[in-house]
Short mmCIF file of C-alpha atoms in Angstrom, two decimals:
data_model
loop_
_atom_site.label_atom_id
_atom_site.label_comp_id
_atom_site.label_asym_id
_atom_site.label_seq_id
_atom_site.Cartn_x
_atom_site.Cartn_y
_atom_site.Cartn_z
CA UNK A 28 15.25 112.72 5.64
CA UNK A 29 16.57 109.75 3.67
CA UNK A 30 16.98 109.72 -0.23
CA UNK A 31 17.61 106.81 -2.38
CA UNK A 32 19.65 107.11 -5.67
CA UNK A 33 18.92 105.59 -8.69
CA UNK A 34 22.21 104.38 -10.21
CA UNK A 35 21.13 103.07 -13.39
CA UNK A 36 22.15 105.67 -16.28
CA UNK A 37 19.36 104.48 -18.27
CA UNK A 38 17.00 105.85 -15.81
CA UNK A 39 18.67 108.86 -15.02
CA UNK A 40 18.70 109.67 -18.78
CA UNK A 41 15.16 109.07 -19.65
CA UNK A 42 12.92 112.42 -19.82
CA UNK A 43 9.35 111.75 -18.40
CA UNK A 44 6.48 113.89 -18.90
CA UNK A 45 4.99 114.05 -14.93
CA UNK A 46 1.23 115.54 -14.78
CA UNK A 47 0.13 116.72 -10.97
CA UNK A 48 -3.29 117.43 -9.62
CA UNK A 49 -2.56 120.22 -6.77
CA UNK A 50 -5.23 122.71 -5.56
CA UNK A 51 -7.82 121.99 -8.40
CA UNK A 52 -5.14 122.39 -10.91
CA UNK A 53 -3.11 120.11 -13.54
CA UNK A 54 0.43 120.79 -13.81
CA UNK A 55 2.77 119.40 -16.65
CA UNK A 56 6.47 118.87 -15.98
CA UNK A 57 9.04 117.61 -18.32
CA UNK A 58 12.57 115.95 -16.33
CA UNK A 59 14.28 112.89 -15.13
CA UNK A 60 13.74 111.31 -11.63
CA UNK A 61 17.13 111.70 -9.48
CA UNK A 62 15.86 110.64 -6.18
CA UNK A 63 13.13 108.98 -4.66
CA UNK A 64 11.95 108.79 -1.06
CA UNK A 65 9.90 106.21 -0.46
CA UNK A 66 9.22 107.03 3.71
CA UNK A 67 8.36 110.85 2.70
CA UNK A 68 6.61 109.79 -0.15
CA UNK A 69 8.51 112.26 -2.44
CA UNK A 70 10.51 112.51 -5.54
CA UNK A 71 13.22 114.89 -6.82
CA UNK A 72 12.79 115.61 -10.53
CA UNK A 73 15.89 117.34 -12.57
CA UNK A 74 14.44 119.02 -15.65
CA UNK A 75 16.10 120.12 -18.90
CA UNK A 76 17.17 123.32 -17.57
CA UNK A 77 18.98 121.58 -14.24
CA UNK A 78 16.38 122.99 -12.03
CA UNK A 79 15.72 120.46 -9.61
CA UNK A 80 11.82 120.27 -8.28
CA UNK A 81 10.25 117.45 -5.46
CA UNK A 82 6.57 116.29 -6.06
CA UNK A 83 4.27 114.27 -3.60
CA UNK A 84 3.55 110.44 -4.86
CA UNK A 85 0.00 111.32 -4.16
CA UNK A 86 -0.02 114.33 -6.43
CA UNK A 87 1.05 112.48 -9.72
CA UNK A 88 -1.81 111.55 -12.21
CA UNK A 89 0.08 110.31 -14.82
CA UNK A 90 3.41 109.73 -15.92
CA UNK A 91 4.62 109.33 -19.55
CA UNK A 92 7.76 108.69 -21.73
CA UNK A 93 8.84 111.71 -23.32
#
């Protein structure tokens, strides 16, 4: 799997509120994007507690600045 790293410090420190829809449920997460995989259509997010999670592009329905 190939991951592209975002090297711009401003983007790495920007907190985002990401709302997803999966299996009939809305989920809201706050964090910053650390990696983007444009081929697998996934992004990696690091939250305030330094927990990393992966989201599928197609599950994301809204992104806002936090």
